[in-house]
Amino acid sequence: MLESINARTGMAHGASWADSTAQDIDLAARQAQSVASDFARATPGLRAELLRSMGQRLLSAREALVALADRETGLGLPRLNGELDRTVYQLEQFALALDQGAVHLLLDEPAVAGAAPVGRPRMTRIRVPLGPVAVFAASNFPFAFSVAGGDTASALAAGCPVIVKAHPAHPALSLALAEQVQAAVAQCGLPAAVFQLVQGAGIAVGVRLVQAPAVAAVAFTGSLQAGRALADLAAARSRPIPFFGELGSVNPLIVLPSALASGAAERAAALAQSITLGAGQFCTSPGVILVPQGEPGDGFVHALAGQLSQLQPHGMLTAGIRRNFESGVDAWRHAGGAQVLAGLEGNAAATPAATLVQVSAADYLRQPALQHEVFGPAALVVRTQAMNEMLEVLAAIGGTLTATIWGIDGDAAQVTEEVHALVHRATEVAGRVLFAGVPTGVAVTAAQQHGGPYPASTAPATTSVGLAAMDRFLRPVALQDAPDWLIQRY
């Protein structure tokens, strides 16, 4: 059964309702398949109209939607209003991409006269929609990565019907958002099965959806454990389907000695805010901070701990997320060589304590348990003796959404081969490498890459943010000697 829970009181609001049944899910998948071909042939203009109608409806219902989101998540009105604006913005960006006509047509090569291999026919490379996409909504972004979020927007822009599996942390909001999307679908004269919603508090709904024969692809944002299990199910189907999962990320931030020479206090303050933003429940929250040994590094770490000690994050999204957070930081506190710099052990308060724990690089490297993500307002400081230890720590971290390097913005002539090696290693493990600022905050742009090697993503060549997110749901097809009238449709 599903209940709408007040995030601040833990009390249920209103009546409960039943999970979607296996029959509900199978029917939704069949209905999506029945309209997939027609929706794939819908003009880019019509799909752009749908996305814009969705955005307008979200804005018109802003007050009610934000209030409902705040009740179920406790994230606060300023944060949620900003997230709603971001959600509408990304809908508009996908609509603009459709207006510009570059979504489906990739390359048109004219014929070349003569014998092969120099001569060739006209070859036109296009992209066609994969078919029905199952979207798993995230808990930490109730608008931007949820029912009407980026996965839904990019799949609809690509011409794929969508079945959203709502997150049980905000079930009433999910229903309200689905009503707005369904109204936009109807307004545009499209079949209702272009967008559908299923819900469930347990794992059965998600499993059934991934296994539904009509589902052609899955987009998932969530935990490593759940994502890996669903990815394995998608691969084990008699007809395996792509699973685009964002599963976990520690987002290392490297502080080079040159970054400690000036402005260290300001950097520490900005980093503390990033660690605790949204109670640390951002997929790009910096979780591992690499700092050189020595007095300047000591000063920076002391300043960071002081900043964190003054911050009080708000409550976490669910009781389960809070339990996992406390378990994770408890493992940090009791690791070999660990020094707790901020955050009380055994914190039982209603809101989590901002936590900072320090270990040496040697202790970090010999204890694999320290290399896992702790989702929440906490970071692990790893003190390094030399550049080679930074490289080893990055290698141990493995796949991550972001890596940040502070202190290499000087003159090119001053950049050493060690620094080049560090940047290269960062690009090997991360989907986005920053050289200023903090990793929290993901711009919706054509150049954005929000993904990375496993476990950051199950498909590291793809992104779930930015205009390239559509690429996940489009399959290349080569048309040979196609007539002009056909090519002009793309």
GROMACS .gro file of C-alpha atoms in nm:
model
  490
    1MET     CA    1   0.000   0.000   0.000
    2LEU     CA    2   0.107   0.357  -0.068
    3GLU     CA    3   0.075   0.647   0.173
    4SER     CA    4   0.161   1.014   0.146
    5ILE     CA    5   0.393   1.075   0.442
    6ASN     CA    6   0.464   1.418   0.587
    7ALA     CA    7   0.843   1.433   0.575
    8ARG     CA    8   0.866   1.654   0.882
    9THR     CA    9   0.627   1.466   1.112
   10GLY     CA   10   0.646   1.114   0.974
   11MET     CA   11   0.265   1.101   0.979
   12ALA     CA   12   0.048   0.977   0.695
   13HIS     CA   13  -0.166   1.236   0.517
   14GLY     CA   14  -0.496   1.117   0.374
   15ALA     CA   15  -0.601   0.769   0.275
   16SER     CA   16  -0.370   0.499   0.147
   17TRP     CA   17  -0.405   0.338  -0.195
   18ALA     CA   18  -0.299   0.016  -0.361
   19ASP     CA   19   0.012  -0.050  -0.565
   20SER     CA   20  -0.024  -0.099  -0.937
   21THR     CA   21  -0.093  -0.467  -1.003
   22ALA     CA   22   0.093  -0.692  -1.243
   23GLN     CA   23  -0.208  -0.665  -1.473
   24ASP     CA   24  -0.194  -0.283  -1.454
   25ILE     CA   25   0.173  -0.283  -1.553
   26ASP     CA   26   0.134  -0.533  -1.835
   27LEU     CA   27  -0.160  -0.334  -1.974
   28ALA     CA   28   0.035  -0.007  -1.956
   29ALA     CA   29   0.324  -0.165  -2.146
   30ARG     CA   30   0.096  -0.307  -2.416
   31GLN     CA   31  -0.083   0.024  -2.455
   32ALA     CA   32   0.247   0.208  -2.486
   33GLN     CA   33   0.356  -0.036  -2.753
   34SER     CA   34   0.029   0.010  -2.941
   35VAL     CA   35   0.092   0.385  -2.982
   36ALA     CA   36   0.472   0.372  -3.020
   37SER     CA   37   0.476   0.364  -3.400
   38ASP     CA   38   0.232   0.653  -3.436
   39PHE     CA   39   0.414   0.863  -3.176
   40ALA     CA   40   0.749   0.790  -3.345
   41ARG     CA   41   0.606   0.942  -3.664
   42ALA     CA   42   0.467   1.248  -3.485
   43THR     CA   43   0.629   1.564  -3.616
   44PRO     CA   44   0.903   1.730  -3.414
   45GLY     CA   45   0.674   2.031  -3.391
   46LEU     CA   46   0.401   1.828  -3.222
   47ARG     CA   47   0.644   1.678  -2.972
   48ALA     CA   48   0.781   2.027  -2.900
   49GLU     CA   49   0.424   2.144  -2.842
   50LEU     CA   50   0.375   1.861  -2.593
   51LEU     CA   51   0.687   1.952  -2.396
   52ARG     CA   52   0.591   2.319  -2.384
   53SER     CA   53   0.237   2.233  -2.276
   54MET     CA   54   0.381   2.023  -1.994
   55GLY     CA   55   0.597   2.315  -1.880
   56GLN     CA   56   0.310   2.563  -1.892
   57ARG     CA   57   0.090   2.334  -1.689
   58LEU     CA   58   0.357   2.286  -1.426
   59LEU     CA   59   0.394   2.662  -1.393
   60SER     CA   60   0.019   2.714  -1.371
   61ALA     CA   61  -0.006   2.457  -1.092
   62ARG     CA   62   0.315   2.574  -0.920
   63GLU     CA   63   0.165   2.672  -0.584
   64ALA     CA   64  -0.019   2.345  -0.528
   65LEU     CA   65   0.263   2.127  -0.664
   66VAL     CA   66   0.537   2.294  -0.460
   67ALA     CA   67   0.330   2.276  -0.140
   68LEU     CA   68   0.267   1.907  -0.198
   69ALA     CA   69   0.633   1.842  -0.275
   70ASP     CA   70   0.738   2.023   0.041
   71ARG     CA   71   0.501   1.815   0.253
   72GLU     CA   72   0.632   1.486   0.114
   73THR     CA   73   1.003   1.576   0.094
   74GLY     CA   74   1.067   1.854   0.347
   75LEU     CA   75   1.307   2.018   0.101
   76GLY     CA   76   1.166   2.368   0.153
   77LEU     CA   77   0.983   2.609  -0.075
   78PRO     CA   78   1.286   2.802  -0.211
   79ARG     CA   79   1.465   2.485  -0.320
   80LEU     CA   80   1.150   2.331  -0.468
   81ASN     CA   81   1.048   2.645  -0.657
   82GLY     CA   82   1.396   2.658  -0.808
   83GLU     CA   83   1.378   2.292  -0.903
   84LEU     CA   84   1.040   2.341  -1.068
   85ASP     CA   85   1.187   2.627  -1.273
   86ARG     CA   86   1.474   2.400  -1.379
   87THR     CA   87   1.229   2.129  -1.481
   88VAL     CA   88   1.033   2.370  -1.700
   89TYR     CA   89   1.358   2.505  -1.846
   90GLN     CA   90   1.478   2.162  -1.954
   91LEU     CA   91   1.139   2.090  -2.114
   92GLU     CA   92   1.181   2.411  -2.314
   93GLN     CA   93   1.537   2.320  -2.412
   94PHE     CA   94   1.428   1.986  -2.556
   95ALA     CA   95   1.145   2.164  -2.738
   96LEU     CA   96   1.396   2.406  -2.891
   97ALA     CA   97   1.613   2.117  -3.003
   98LEU     CA   98   1.312   1.971  -3.181
   99ASP     CA   99   1.236   2.308  -3.341
  100GLN     CA  100   1.590   2.321  -3.479
  101GLY     CA  101   1.535   1.990  -3.659
  102ALA     CA  102   1.860   1.817  -3.566
  103VAL     CA  103   1.717   1.542  -3.348
  104HIS     CA  104   1.675   1.261  -3.602
  105LEU     CA  105   1.892   1.343  -3.903
  106LEU     CA  106   2.258   1.270  -3.830
  107LEU     CA  107   2.439   1.269  -4.166
  108ASP     CA  108   2.352   1.288  -4.535
  109GLU     CA  109   2.636   1.183  -4.768
  110PRO     CA  110   2.579   1.228  -5.144
  111ALA     CA  111   2.648   0.953  -5.391
  112VAL     CA  112   2.992   0.940  -5.553
  113ALA     CA  113   3.020   0.816  -5.911
  114GLY     CA  114   3.260   0.542  -6.001
  115ALA     CA  115   3.349   0.192  -5.900
  116ALA     CA  116   3.388   0.085  -5.539
  117PRO     CA  117   3.557   0.155  -5.312
  118VAL     CA  118   3.572   0.518  -5.426
  119GLY     CA  119   3.223   0.517  -5.571
  120ARG     CA  120   2.933   0.476  -5.336
  121PRO     CA  121   2.555   0.521  -5.314
  122ARG     CA  122   2.390   0.805  -5.128
  123MET     CA  123   2.392   0.720  -4.758
  124THR     CA  124   2.175   0.901  -4.506
  125ARG     CA  125   2.212   0.820  -4.138
  126ILE     CA  126   1.900   0.888  -3.932
  127ARG     CA  127   1.784   0.799  -3.583
  128VAL     CA  128   1.458   0.629  -3.493
  129PRO     CA  129   1.293   0.599  -3.149
  130LEU     CA  130   1.358   0.280  -2.955
  131GLY     CA  131   0.998   0.240  -2.837
  132PRO     CA  132   0.833   0.247  -2.492
  133VAL     CA  133   1.069   0.369  -2.218
  134ALA     CA  134   1.031   0.283  -1.849
  135VAL     CA  135   1.143   0.576  -1.633
  136PHE     CA  136   1.222   0.524  -1.264
  137ALA     CA  137   1.175   0.849  -1.076
  138ALA     CA  138   1.433   0.957  -0.817
  139SER     CA  139   1.365   1.044  -0.453
  140ASN     CA  140   1.602   1.340  -0.419
  141PHE     CA  141   1.469   1.554  -0.706
  142PRO     CA  142   1.087   1.534  -0.693
  143PHE     CA  143   1.053   1.756  -1.002
  144ALA     CA  144   1.373   1.751  -1.209
  145PHE     CA  145   1.437   1.372  -1.195
  146SER     CA  146   1.083   1.258  -1.137
  147VAL     CA  147   0.755   1.220  -1.325
  148ALA     CA  148   0.804   1.517  -1.558
  149GLY     CA  149   1.182   1.534  -1.523
  150GLY     CA  150   1.472   1.496  -1.761
  151ASP     CA  151   1.432   1.127  -1.842
  152THR     CA  152   1.065   1.171  -1.929
  153ALA     CA  153   1.133   1.489  -2.127
  154SER     CA  154   1.419   1.340  -2.329
  155ALA     CA  155   1.230   1.019  -2.407
  156LEU     CA  156   0.921   1.210  -2.523
  157ALA     CA  157   1.140   1.443  -2.729
  158ALA     CA  158   1.293   1.137  -2.895
  159GLY     CA  159   0.945   1.009  -2.983
  160CYS     CA  160   0.918   0.730  -2.726
  161PRO     CA  161   0.609   0.665  -2.512
  162VAL     CA  162   0.690   0.678  -2.141
  163ILE     CA  163   0.579   0.469  -1.845
  164VAL     CA  164   0.696   0.629  -1.520
  165LYS     CA  165   0.746   0.421  -1.210
  166ALA     CA  166   0.682   0.683  -0.941
  167HIS     CA  167   0.906   0.700  -0.637
  168PRO     CA  168   0.722   0.591  -0.319
  169ALA     CA  169   0.880   0.878  -0.123
  170HIS     CA  170   0.648   1.127  -0.294
  171PRO     CA  171   0.350   0.929  -0.425
  172ALA     CA  172   0.082   1.199  -0.401
  173LEU     CA  173   0.303   1.451  -0.579
  174SER     CA  174   0.369   1.192  -0.850
  175LEU     CA  175  -0.004   1.152  -0.910
  176ALA     CA  176  -0.049   1.529  -0.926
  177LEU     CA  177   0.238   1.565  -1.173
  178ALA     CA  178   0.108   1.279  -1.384
  179GLU     CA  179  -0.230   1.454  -1.410
  180GLN     CA  180  -0.057   1.762  -1.553
  181VAL     CA  181   0.139   1.558  -1.808
  182GLN     CA  182  -0.168   1.358  -1.908
  183ALA     CA  183  -0.363   1.680  -1.956
  184ALA     CA  184  -0.085   1.811  -2.182
  185VAL     CA  185  -0.095   1.488  -2.385
  186ALA     CA  186  -0.469   1.526  -2.431
  187GLN     CA  187  -0.438   1.896  -2.518
  188CYS     CA  188  -0.201   1.806  -2.801
  189GLY     CA  189  -0.441   1.544  -2.938
  190LEU     CA  190  -0.203   1.256  -2.866
  191PRO     CA  191  -0.309   0.910  -2.744
  192ALA     CA  192  -0.328   0.880  -2.366
  193ALA     CA  193  -0.081   0.589  -2.369
  194VAL     CA  194   0.199   0.824  -2.477
  195PHE     CA  195   0.243   0.885  -2.102
  196GLN     CA  196   0.142   0.654  -1.816
  197LEU     CA  197   0.219   0.619  -1.445
  198VAL     CA  198   0.255   0.313  -1.227
  199GLN     CA  199   0.324   0.309  -0.856
  200GLY     CA  200   0.437   0.071  -0.586
  201ALA     CA  201   0.607   0.075  -0.247
  202GLY     CA  202   0.791  -0.256  -0.298
  203ILE     CA  203   1.023  -0.397  -0.561
  204ALA     CA  204   0.760  -0.599  -0.747
  205VAL     CA  205   0.631  -0.308  -0.957
  206GLY     CA  206   0.977  -0.216  -1.084
  207VAL     CA  207   1.067  -0.576  -1.158
  208ARG     CA  208   0.748  -0.633  -1.353
  209LEU     CA  209   0.799  -0.314  -1.552
  210VAL     CA  210   1.156  -0.397  -1.653
  211GLN     CA  211   1.049  -0.746  -1.757
  212ALA     CA  212   0.745  -0.631  -1.959
  213PRO     CA  213   0.813  -0.749  -2.317
  214ALA     CA  214   0.687  -0.422  -2.471
  215VAL     CA  215   0.935  -0.205  -2.279
  216ALA     CA  216   1.228  -0.115  -2.505
  217ALA     CA  217   1.458   0.072  -2.264
  218VAL     CA  218   1.486   0.173  -1.900
  219ALA     CA  219   1.608   0.500  -1.743
  220PHE     CA  220   1.686   0.474  -1.372
  221THR     CA  221   1.818   0.706  -1.103
  222GLY     CA  222   1.863   0.555  -0.758
  223SER     CA  223   2.071   0.333  -0.536
  224LEU     CA  224   2.352   0.105  -0.649
  225GLN     CA  225   2.183  -0.203  -0.507
  226ALA     CA  226   1.843  -0.147  -0.671
  227GLY     CA  227   1.989  -0.022  -0.997
  228ARG     CA  228   2.226  -0.314  -1.035
  229ALA     CA  229   1.946  -0.564  -0.967
  230LEU     CA  230   1.721  -0.404  -1.231
  231ALA     CA  231   2.008  -0.376  -1.480
  232ASP     CA  232   2.071  -0.748  -1.441
  233LEU     CA  233   1.701  -0.816  -1.505
  234ALA     CA  234   1.710  -0.603  -1.821
  235ALA     CA  235   2.014  -0.797  -1.946
  236ALA     CA  236   1.861  -1.135  -1.857
  237ARG     CA  237   1.547  -1.085  -2.067
  238SER     CA  238   1.501  -1.312  -2.368
  239ARG     CA  239   1.536  -0.989  -2.567
  240PRO     CA  240   1.779  -0.779  -2.359
  241ILE     CA  241   1.715  -0.405  -2.351
  242PRO     CA  242   1.938  -0.108  -2.270
  243PHE     CA  243   1.937   0.001  -1.907
  244PHE     CA  244   2.050   0.360  -1.852
  245GLY     CA  245   2.116   0.374  -1.479
  246GLU     CA  246   2.271   0.637  -1.254
  247LEU     CA  247   2.364   0.443  -0.943
  248GLY     CA  248   2.616   0.617  -0.716
  249SER     CA  249   2.903   0.862  -0.706
  250VAL     CA  250   3.155   0.992  -0.452
  251ASN     CA  251   3.259   1.298  -0.659
  252PRO     CA  252   3.619   1.350  -0.544
  253LEU     CA  253   3.748   1.703  -0.502
  254ILE     CA  254   4.126   1.752  -0.518
  255VAL     CA  255   4.288   2.050  -0.347
  256LEU     CA  256   4.634   2.109  -0.493
  257PRO     CA  257   4.896   2.309  -0.299
  258SER     CA  258   4.851   2.615  -0.520
  259ALA     CA  259   4.484   2.631  -0.419
  260LEU     CA  260   4.590   2.668  -0.055
  261ALA     CA  261   4.813   2.967  -0.116
  262SER     CA  262   4.526   3.217  -0.112
  263GLY     CA  263   4.151   3.212  -0.064
  264ALA     CA  264   4.156   2.885   0.130
  265ALA     CA  265   3.897   3.007   0.382
  266GLU     CA  266   3.655   3.105   0.107
  267ARG     CA  267   3.706   2.771  -0.065
  268ALA     CA  268   3.640   2.587   0.261
  269ALA     CA  269   3.316   2.778   0.313
  270ALA     CA  270   3.195   2.703  -0.041
  271LEU     CA  271   3.285   2.336  -0.004
  272ALA     CA  272   3.098   2.306   0.328
  273GLN     CA  273   2.786   2.451   0.166
  274SER     CA  274   2.817   2.205  -0.121
  275ILE     CA  275   2.857   1.905   0.111
  276THR     CA  276   2.543   1.997   0.305
  277LEU     CA  277   2.329   2.127   0.017
  278GLY     CA  278   1.996   1.949   0.028
  279ALA     CA  279   2.121   1.754   0.332
  280GLY     CA  280   2.388   1.607   0.108
  281GLN     CA  281   2.126   1.430  -0.102
  282PHE     CA  282   2.262   1.549  -0.436
  283CYS     CA  283   2.410   1.291  -0.672
  284THR     CA  284   2.701   1.534  -0.725
  285SER     CA  285   2.770   1.606  -0.358
  286PRO     CA  286   3.149   1.603  -0.294
  287GLY     CA  287   3.214   1.296  -0.081
  288VAL     CA  288   3.594   1.255  -0.089
  289ILE     CA  289   3.827   1.554  -0.043
  290LEU     CA  290   4.194   1.502  -0.127
  291VAL     CA  291   4.422   1.742   0.061
  292PRO     CA  292   4.804   1.744   0.075
  293GLN     CA  293   4.976   1.674   0.403
  294GLY     CA  294   5.140   1.974   0.566
  295GLU     CA  295   5.054   2.294   0.747
  296PRO     CA  296   4.857   2.465   0.465
  297GLY     CA  297   4.647   2.150   0.422
  298ASP     CA  298   4.595   2.130   0.799
  299GLY     CA  299   4.463   2.485   0.797
  300PHE     CA  300   4.224   2.415   0.512
  301VAL     CA  301   4.087   2.101   0.675
  302HIS     CA  302   4.047   2.283   1.007
  303ALA     CA  303   3.855   2.562   0.833
  304LEU     CA  304   3.634   2.310   0.653
  305ALA     CA  305   3.555   2.128   0.977
  306GLY     CA  306   3.473   2.459   1.144
  307GLN     CA  307   3.237   2.557   0.864
  308LEU     CA  308   3.060   2.222   0.871
  309SER     CA  309   3.021   2.234   1.249
  310GLN     CA  310   2.821   2.556   1.212
  311LEU     CA  311   2.578   2.409   0.957
  312GLN     CA  312   2.264   2.213   1.041
  313PRO     CA  313   2.125   2.021   0.745
  314HIS     CA  314   1.751   1.972   0.720
  315GLY     CA  315   1.585   1.633   0.759
  316MET     CA  316   1.655   1.358   0.508
  317LEU     CA  317   1.405   1.239   0.250
  318THR     CA  318   1.313   0.908   0.406
  319ALA     CA  319   1.381   0.708   0.721
  320GLY     CA  320   1.563   0.449   0.511
  321ILE     CA  321   1.798   0.705   0.360
  322ARG     CA  322   1.869   0.838   0.709
  323ARG     CA  323   1.948   0.489   0.841
  324ASN     CA  324   2.185   0.422   0.554
  325PHE     CA  325   2.355   0.757   0.612
  326GLU     CA  326   2.412   0.688   0.981
  327SER     CA  327   2.541   0.341   0.902
  328GLY     CA  328   2.782   0.481   0.645
  329VAL     CA  329   2.930   0.753   0.865
  330ASP     CA  330   2.952   0.507   1.155
  331ALA     CA  331   3.169   0.283   0.937
  332TRP     CA  332   3.389   0.583   0.856
  333ARG     CA  333   3.426   0.677   1.223
  334HIS     CA  334   3.540   0.327   1.318
  335ALA     CA  335   3.773   0.270   1.025
  336GLY     CA  336   4.141   0.218   1.091
  337GLY     CA  337   4.327   0.547   1.124
  338ALA     CA  338   4.008   0.756   1.110
  339GLN     CA  339   3.984   1.093   1.286
  340VAL     CA  340   3.641   1.250   1.333
  341LEU     CA  341   3.662   1.623   1.267
  342ALA     CA  342   3.292   1.717   1.267
  343GLY     CA  343   2.970   1.535   1.349
  344LEU     CA  344   2.876   1.360   1.670
  345GLU     CA  345   2.884   0.983   1.691
  346GLY     CA  346   2.548   0.817   1.740
  347ASN     CA  347   2.353   1.130   1.647
  348ALA     CA  348   1.986   1.068   1.725
  349ALA     CA  349   1.852   1.415   1.645
  350ALA     CA  350   1.569   1.468   1.400
  351THR     CA  351   1.813   1.610   1.148
  352PRO     CA  352   2.153   1.463   1.053
  353ALA     CA  353   2.482   1.611   1.165
  354ALA     CA  354   2.720   1.743   0.901
  355THR     CA  355   3.008   1.499   0.930
  356LEU     CA  356   3.374   1.518   0.834
  357VAL     CA  357   3.617   1.230   0.887
  358GLN     CA  358   3.986   1.226   0.799
  359VAL     CA  359   4.213   0.938   0.697
  360SER     CA  360   4.550   0.907   0.533
  361ALA     CA  361   4.575   0.799   0.172
  362ALA     CA  362   4.740   0.477   0.285
  363ASP     CA  363   4.450   0.397   0.519
  364TYR     CA  364   4.197   0.485   0.249
  365LEU     CA  365   4.362   0.260  -0.008
  366ARG     CA  366   4.386  -0.042   0.221
  367GLN     CA  367   4.021  -0.026   0.332
  368PRO     CA  368   3.782  -0.075   0.038
  369ALA     CA  369   3.483  -0.005   0.264
  370LEU     CA  370   3.591   0.361   0.274
  371GLN     CA  371   3.562   0.387  -0.104
  372HIS     CA  372   3.182   0.353  -0.117
  373GLU     CA  373   2.937   0.643  -0.139
  374VAL     CA  374   2.777   0.771   0.181
  375PHE     CA  375   2.464   0.950   0.066
  376GLY     CA  376   2.408   1.250   0.290
  377PRO     CA  377   2.582   1.554   0.446
  378ALA     CA  378   2.922   1.397   0.499
  379ALA     CA  379   3.266   1.394   0.340
  380LEU     CA  380   3.583   1.197   0.389
  381VAL     CA  381   3.910   1.390   0.385
  382VAL     CA  382   4.200   1.188   0.244
  383ARG     CA  383   4.544   1.332   0.320
  384THR     CA  384   4.803   1.264   0.052
  385GLN     CA  385   5.182   1.272   0.065
  386ALA     CA  386   5.249   1.311  -0.308
  387MET     CA  387   5.084   1.329  -0.648
  388ASN     CA  388   5.115   0.954  -0.702
  389GLU     CA  389   4.889   0.897  -0.400
  390MET     CA  390   4.626   1.126  -0.552
  391LEU     CA  391   4.640   0.917  -0.869
  392GLU     CA  392   4.603   0.597  -0.668
  393VAL     CA  393   4.306   0.733  -0.472
  394LEU     CA  394   4.129   0.835  -0.795
  395ALA     CA  395   4.190   0.489  -0.937
  396ALA     CA  396   4.047   0.328  -0.622
  397ILE     CA  397   3.737   0.545  -0.638
  398GLY     CA  398   3.656   0.417  -0.985
  399GLY     CA  399   3.358   0.555  -1.175
  400THR     CA  400   3.213   0.885  -1.059
  401LEU     CA  401   2.989   1.156  -1.199
  402THR     CA  402   3.230   1.439  -1.125
  403ALA     CA  403   3.589   1.507  -1.026
  404THR     CA  404   3.700   1.855  -0.920
  405ILE     CA  405   4.058   1.981  -0.929
  406TRP     CA  406   4.139   2.309  -0.756
  407GLY     CA  407   4.466   2.487  -0.822
  408ILE     CA  408   4.564   2.439  -1.188
  409ASP     CA  409   4.433   2.763  -1.332
  410GLY     CA  410   4.776   2.922  -1.366
  411ASP     CA  411   4.998   2.979  -1.668
  412ALA     CA  412   5.039   2.680  -1.902
  413ALA     CA  413   5.416   2.697  -1.867
  414GLN     CA  414   5.381   2.619  -1.495
  415VAL     CA  415   5.176   2.302  -1.546
  416THR     CA  416   5.385   1.993  -1.479
  417GLU     CA  417   5.356   1.647  -1.632
  418GLU     CA  418   5.224   1.530  -1.294
  419VAL     CA  419   4.934   1.771  -1.324
  420HIS     CA  420   4.864   1.653  -1.678
  421ALA     CA  421   4.859   1.296  -1.548
  422LEU     CA  422   4.618   1.396  -1.273
  423VAL     CA  423   4.379   1.561  -1.518
  424HIS     CA  424   4.398   1.259  -1.746
  425ARG     CA  425   4.320   1.025  -1.455
  426ALA     CA  426   4.023   1.246  -1.365
  427THR     CA  427   3.885   1.214  -1.717
  428GLU     CA  428   3.929   0.836  -1.694
  429VAL     CA  429   3.705   0.804  -1.387
  430ALA     CA  430   3.459   1.095  -1.417
  431GLY     CA  431   3.198   1.215  -1.662
  432ARG     CA  432   3.248   1.583  -1.574
  433VAL     CA  433   3.576   1.739  -1.457
  434LEU     CA  434   3.562   2.080  -1.287
  435PHE     CA  435   3.849   2.323  -1.241
  436ALA     CA  436   3.662   2.586  -1.040
  437GLY     CA  437   3.361   2.594  -0.815
  438VAL     CA  438   3.188   2.292  -0.663
  439PRO     CA  439   3.022   1.995  -0.834
  440THR     CA  440   2.670   2.045  -0.701
  441GLY     CA  441   2.459   2.206  -0.971
  442VAL     CA  442   2.428   2.048  -1.316
  443ALA     CA  443   2.367   2.286  -1.605
  444VAL     CA  444   2.116   2.179  -1.871
  445THR     CA  445   2.321   2.239  -2.186
  446ALA     CA  446   2.412   2.064  -2.510
  447ALA     CA  447   2.768   2.004  -2.383
  448GLN     CA  448   2.671   1.859  -2.045
  449GLN     CA  449   2.776   1.507  -1.946
  450HIS     CA  450   2.599   1.362  -1.644
  451GLY     CA  451   2.723   1.007  -1.631
  452GLY     CA  452   3.050   0.825  -1.589
  453PRO     CA  453   3.213   0.484  -1.560
  454TYR     CA  454   3.034   0.228  -1.342
  455PRO     CA  455   2.897   0.267  -1.078
  456ALA     CA  456   2.822   0.628  -1.169
  457SER     CA  457   2.638   0.495  -1.473
  458THR     CA  458   2.562   0.162  -1.634
  459ALA     CA  459   2.607   0.329  -1.974
  460PRO     CA  460   2.904   0.567  -1.941
  461ALA     CA  461   2.883   0.691  -2.300
  462THR     CA  462   2.544   0.850  -2.226
  463THR     CA  463   2.416   1.140  -2.017
  464SER     CA  464   2.091   1.186  -1.824
  465VAL     CA  465   2.119   1.567  -1.822
  466GLY     CA  466   2.146   1.798  -2.121
  467LEU     CA  467   2.027   1.772  -2.478
  468ALA     CA  468   2.236   1.461  -2.548
  469ALA     CA  469   2.008   1.273  -2.306
  470MET     CA  470   1.782   1.211  -2.607
  471ASP     CA  471   2.056   1.002  -2.768
  472ARG     CA  472   1.982   0.720  -2.524
  473PHE     CA  473   1.643   0.657  -2.681
  474LEU     CA  474   1.732   0.691  -3.051
  475ARG     CA  475   1.873   0.410  -3.266
  476PRO     CA  476   2.080   0.484  -3.580
  477VAL     CA  477   1.952   0.361  -3.916
  478ALA     CA  478   2.127   0.407  -4.254
  479LEU     CA  479   1.905   0.485  -4.553
  480GLN     CA  480   2.068   0.398  -4.884
  481ASP     CA  481   1.957   0.589  -5.195
  482ALA     CA  482   1.646   0.710  -5.014
  483PRO     CA  483   1.419   0.953  -5.203
  484ASP     CA  484   1.431   1.319  -5.105
  485TRP     CA  485   1.073   1.321  -4.977
  486LEU     CA  486   1.164   1.058  -4.718
  487ILE     CA  487   1.482   1.229  -4.602
  488GLN     CA  488   1.298   1.558  -4.565
  489ARG     CA  489   1.077   1.397  -4.298
  490TYR     CA  490   1.384   1.378  -4.077
   0.00000   0.00000   0.00000
